[in-house]
Amino acid sequence: MSQPSATEWWRTAVIYQIYPRSFSDSNGDGVGDLPGITKRLPALAELGIDAVWLSPFFRSPQKDAGYDVSDYCDVDPLFGTLADFDELLQTAHGFGLKVIVDMVPNHTSDQHPWFQAALAAGENSPERDRYMFRNGKGKGGATPPNNWESVFGGSMWNRVARPDGTPGQWYLHIFDSSQPDLNWENPWVREQFERILRFWLDRGADGFRVDVAHGMIKKHGLPNYTPPAEAASMGGATDLAPTMVDPQPIAEPPYWGQPGVHEIWRDWHRVLAEYEGDRVLCAEAWVDPLEKVAKWVRPDEMNQAFNFAFMFTAWRGPALRRVIKESIKAFSGVGAPSTWVLSNHDVVRHASRLALRHDSPQGAGIGPKSPGKPDRAVGLRRARAATSLMLALPGSAYLYQGEELGLPEDIELPDSARQDPTWFRTKGEKYGRDGCRVPIPWEAGEPAFGFSASGKSWLPQPSDWGAYARASQAGKPGSTLELYRAALQLRRRYGLASARLEWLRGFGSAVVAFRVAGVTVISNLGPKSVDLPDAEILLASETIVDRVLPRDTTVWLGS
Ligand code: GLC
């Protein structure tokens, strides 16, 4: 690992993802908001994290839960006001927490004034050139410009009408038809985003998580592309390592990970470098292999990229060891920290995913009719072991709200409650991501388990979620919350995140074992128990009896 500088806080940071709709609702409308977050910040400060990343709270028609932005420089009234953001930021800074904003540059909402202007201005106008408009093929241009399939299902192209009502051009949308892709080859678009970045940096934001950073440049000529049938992805078309199985290299889609993105990151890097306090850029980049992801975090580009290869590694010793080795090698090769992540708002929560008996591709979700439903106890036990392993790894770690409570995926969410465009665009074939987005429980006996005083919740909470409430777990030995707290405290105390990892051998292939900053970390993923060396147990994901490490358990040992 490269040596962290004292000021580059993000190299070792634990960054907690807040999904604002589902964190804490202050006004009783059933949707979480910024004042709700501010009110609950003490709980996060107590947990021992370093930063929060807020999923989008900008003005938006909310067709994709805020990832469809109609004004990048304002807060959606659903979440509050700019003044609420300023207060949140100030309060967080008061607790020593950094605040990372989610920037969505690949596409806007179709309600954004830029897109409305593009529709009004007509073909071949400068306004249309800000987006990806093309003429259709075939008779009357009735066939889409190419065969690309949207990540959320259906064609990636939507046809617009001319002012006289006759069918006109098509526009590209990698995601929902309400999310038209911007044309990042157009300097005007680049200038606008520089202004937007500065707007939030001037307000004091500590950096950006960059949404769909891998999609912003498309291959010239927009050639046809057919994804391999079994590709695991946000929509069946990706070069991401398949989930739960060993990675196989597959053909590169012409809309993901094109080399032109690096020029954009260099520009953004220069903008952030003008500001004090080590502002950070973190890429959401579903690209494969890790060496390619590492190119995005070269010294003059972004600072971090999510490690999705780690997230989707099967719960198997050899696979985990390999991905950890490859991550450290790839990222340290460019002087960047590796990141580690197990859950976010787009994937099945790891307390369920790690016990799935069938592959669940990224974004596809699981629901009442999914085969091979996960066993809750097995899932939670593996999740606790996996997180205990992750938080000992050198680099920066991302947590997703609710995982510190051991929350499972909500598998029984009724179809009538679903809101993810994936569910609608695939006509119910894929459940989508609502199951990991259900509002989190704070106090067991309160309305909506403390999420909202009115008892409303934009997605219904399972009736048994009181058992996961934060207040019920706080101070309770052995609870998942206390496990997270202890791990975060020890990680900081021993400086694990900035240390060098040395592998330990001789435990067998189902065991992942290493030493870091004088701490021995052993995860047993296999059925055979492991005799533990005689050393102080600093942390254990389950109770350890007779110095024997059972299946699906991680320990940290002192010297
Ligand atoms: C990212 C977000 C996801 C969103 C998509 C489109 O992948 O994480 O939630 O739907 O981008 O913006």
Coordinates of N, CA, C and O in Angstrom, one line a residue, residues 109-166:
S109 N -32.8 14.3 -15.7 CA -34.2 13.9 -15.9 C -34.7 14.4 -17.2 O -34.2 15.4 -17.7
D110 N -35.7 13.8 -17.8 CA -36.3 14.4 -19.0 C -37.0 15.7 -18.7 O -37.4 16.5 -19.6
Q111 N -37.2 16.0 -17.4 CA -37.8 17.3 -17.0 C -36.8 18.4 -16.8 O -37.1 19.5 -16.5
H112 N -35.5 18.0 -16.9 CA -34.5 19.1 -16.8 C -34.7 20.1 -17.9 O -34.9 19.8 -19.0
P113 N -34.5 21.4 -17.5 CA -34.7 22.5 -18.6 C -33.8 22.3 -19.8 O -34.2 22.6 -20.9
W114 N -32.6 21.6 -19.6 CA -31.7 21.4 -20.8 C -32.4 20.4 -21.8 O -32.4 20.6 -23.0
F115 N -33.1 19.4 -21.2 CA -33.7 18.4 -22.1 C -35.0 19.0 -22.7 O -35.3 18.8 -23.9
Q116 N -35.7 19.8 -21.9 CA -36.9 20.4 -22.5 C -36.5 21.4 -23.6 O -37.2 21.4 -24.6
A117 N -35.4 22.1 -23.4 CA -34.9 23.0 -24.5 C -34.5 22.2 -25.7 O -34.8 22.6 -26.8
A118 N -33.9 21.0 -25.5 CA -33.5 20.2 -26.6 C -34.7 19.7 -27.4 O -34.7 19.7 -28.6
L119 N -35.8 19.4 -26.7 CA -37.0 18.9 -27.4 C -37.6 20.1 -28.2 O -37.9 19.9 -29.4
A120 N -37.6 21.2 -27.6 CA -38.2 22.4 -28.2 C -37.4 22.9 -29.4 O -38.0 23.3 -30.4
A121 N -36.1 22.8 -29.3 CA -35.2 23.4 -30.3 C -35.2 22.6 -31.6 O -34.9 23.1 -32.7
G122 N -35.5 21.3 -31.6 CA -35.5 20.5 -32.8 C -34.2 20.0 -33.3 O -33.1 20.3 -32.7
E123 N -34.3 19.2 -34.4 CA -33.1 18.5 -34.9 C -32.0 19.4 -35.3 O -32.2 20.5 -35.8
N124 N -30.7 18.9 -35.1 CA -29.5 19.6 -35.5 C -29.3 20.9 -34.7 O -28.5 21.7 -35.2
S125 N -29.9 21.1 -33.6 CA -29.7 22.3 -32.9 C -28.6 22.1 -31.8 O -28.4 21.0 -31.4
P126 N -28.0 23.2 -31.4 CA -27.0 23.0 -30.3 C -27.6 22.4 -29.0 O -26.9 21.7 -28.3
E127 N -28.9 22.7 -28.8 CA -29.5 22.2 -27.6 C -29.6 20.7 -27.7 O -29.4 20.0 -26.7
R128 N -29.9 20.1 -28.9 CA -30.0 18.7 -29.0 C -28.6 18.0 -28.9 O -28.5 16.9 -28.4
D129 N -27.6 18.8 -29.3 CA -26.3 18.2 -29.2 C -25.8 18.0 -27.8 O -24.7 17.5 -27.5
R130 N -26.5 18.5 -26.8 CA -26.1 18.3 -25.4 C -26.5 16.9 -24.9 O -26.1 16.4 -23.9
Y131 N -27.4 16.3 -25.7 CA -27.8 14.9 -25.4 C -27.5 14.0 -26.6 O -26.8 14.4 -27.5
M132 N -27.9 12.7 -26.5 CA -27.5 11.8 -27.5 C -28.7 11.5 -28.5 O -29.3 10.4 -28.4
F133 N -29.0 12.5 -29.3 CA -30.1 12.3 -30.2 C -29.6 11.7 -31.5 O -28.5 12.1 -32.0
R134 N -30.3 10.8 -32.2 CA -29.9 10.2 -33.4 C -31.1 10.0 -34.3 O -32.2 9.8 -33.7
N135 N -30.9 9.9 -35.6 CA -32.1 9.5 -36.5 C -32.2 8.0 -36.4 O -31.3 7.3 -36.2
G136 N -33.5 7.6 -36.5 CA -33.7 6.2 -36.5 C -33.3 5.5 -37.8 O -32.9 6.2 -38.8
K137 N -33.4 4.2 -37.9 CA -33.0 3.5 -39.1 C -34.3 3.0 -39.8 O -35.4 3.0 -39.3
G138 N -34.1 2.5 -41.0 CA -35.2 1.9 -41.8 C -36.2 2.9 -42.3 O -36.0 4.1 -42.2
K139 N -37.3 2.4 -42.7 CA -38.3 3.3 -43.4 C -38.9 4.3 -42.4 O -39.3 3.9 -41.3
G140 N -38.8 5.5 -42.7 CA -39.3 6.6 -41.9 C -38.5 6.7 -40.5 O -39.0 7.4 -39.6
G141 N -37.3 6.1 -40.5 CA -36.5 6.2 -39.2 C -37.2 5.5 -38.0 O -37.1 5.9 -36.9
A142 N -38.0 4.5 -38.3 CA -38.9 3.9 -37.3 C -38.2 2.9 -36.4 O -38.7 2.5 -35.4
T143 N -36.9 2.5 -36.8 CA -36.2 1.5 -36.0 C -35.1 2.3 -35.2 O -34.5 3.2 -35.7
P144 N -34.9 1.9 -33.9 CA -33.9 2.6 -33.1 C -32.6 2.6 -33.7 O -32.2 1.6 -34.5
P145 N -31.7 3.6 -33.5 CA -30.4 3.7 -34.1 C -29.5 2.5 -33.9 O -28.6 2.2 -34.7
N146 N -29.6 1.7 -32.8 CA -28.9 0.5 -32.6 C -29.7 -0.4 -31.7 O -30.8 -0.1 -31.3
N147 N -29.0 -1.6 -31.4 CA -29.8 -2.6 -30.6 C -29.6 -2.6 -29.1 O -29.9 -3.5 -28.4
W148 N -29.0 -1.5 -28.6 CA -28.6 -1.5 -27.2 C -29.9 -1.6 -26.3 O -30.9 -1.0 -26.5
E149 N -29.7 -2.4 -25.2 CA -30.8 -2.6 -24.2 C -30.6 -1.8 -23.0 O -29.5 -1.9 -22.4
S150 N -31.6 -1.2 -22.5 CA -31.5 -0.4 -21.3 C -31.2 -1.3 -20.1 O -31.6 -2.4 -20.0
V151 N -30.4 -0.7 -19.1 CA -30.1 -1.4 -17.9 C -31.4 -1.8 -17.1 O -31.4 -2.8 -16.5
F152 N -32.4 -1.0 -17.3 CA -33.6 -1.3 -16.6 C -34.6 -2.1 -17.4 O -35.7 -2.3 -17.0
G153 N -34.2 -2.6 -18.6 CA -35.0 -3.4 -19.4 C -35.6 -2.6 -20.6 O -35.7 -1.3 -20.5
G154 N -35.8 -3.3 -21.7 CA -36.3 -2.6 -22.9 C -35.2 -1.9 -23.7 O -34.0 -2.0 -23.4
S155 N -35.6 -1.2 -24.8 CA -34.6 -0.5 -25.6 C -34.0 0.7 -24.9 O -34.5 1.3 -24.0
M156 N -32.7 1.0 -25.3 CA -32.0 2.2 -24.7 C -32.4 3.4 -25.5 O -31.9 4.5 -25.2
W157 N -33.4 3.3 -26.4 CA -33.7 4.5 -27.2 C -35.2 4.8 -27.1 O -36.0 3.9 -27.0
N158 N -35.5 6.1 -27.1 CA -36.9 6.5 -27.0 C -37.1 7.6 -28.2 O -36.2 8.4 -28.4
R159 N -38.3 7.5 -28.8 CA -38.5 8.4 -29.9 C -39.3 9.6 -29.5 O -40.2 9.5 -28.7
V160 N -38.9 10.8 -30.0 CA -39.7 12.0 -29.7 C -40.5 12.4 -30.9 O -40.2 12.0 -32.0
A161 N -41.5 13.2 -30.6 CA -42.4 13.8 -31.7 C -41.9 15.1 -32.1 O -41.3 15.9 -31.3
R162 N -42.0 15.4 -33.4 CA -41.7 16.8 -33.9 C -42.8 17.7 -33.5 O -43.9 17.3 -33.1
P163 N -42.6 19.0 -33.6 CA -43.7 20.0 -33.1 C -45.0 19.7 -33.9 O -46.1 19.9 -33.3
D164 N -44.9 19.2 -35.1 CA -46.2 19.0 -35.8 C -46.8 17.6 -35.4 O -47.8 17.2 -36.0
G165 N -46.2 16.9 -34.5 CA -46.8 15.7 -34.0 C -46.3 14.4 -34.7 O -46.5 13.3 -34.3
T166 N -45.5 14.6 -35.8 CA -45.0 13.4 -36.5 C -43.8 12.9 -35.8 O -43.1 13.6 -35.1

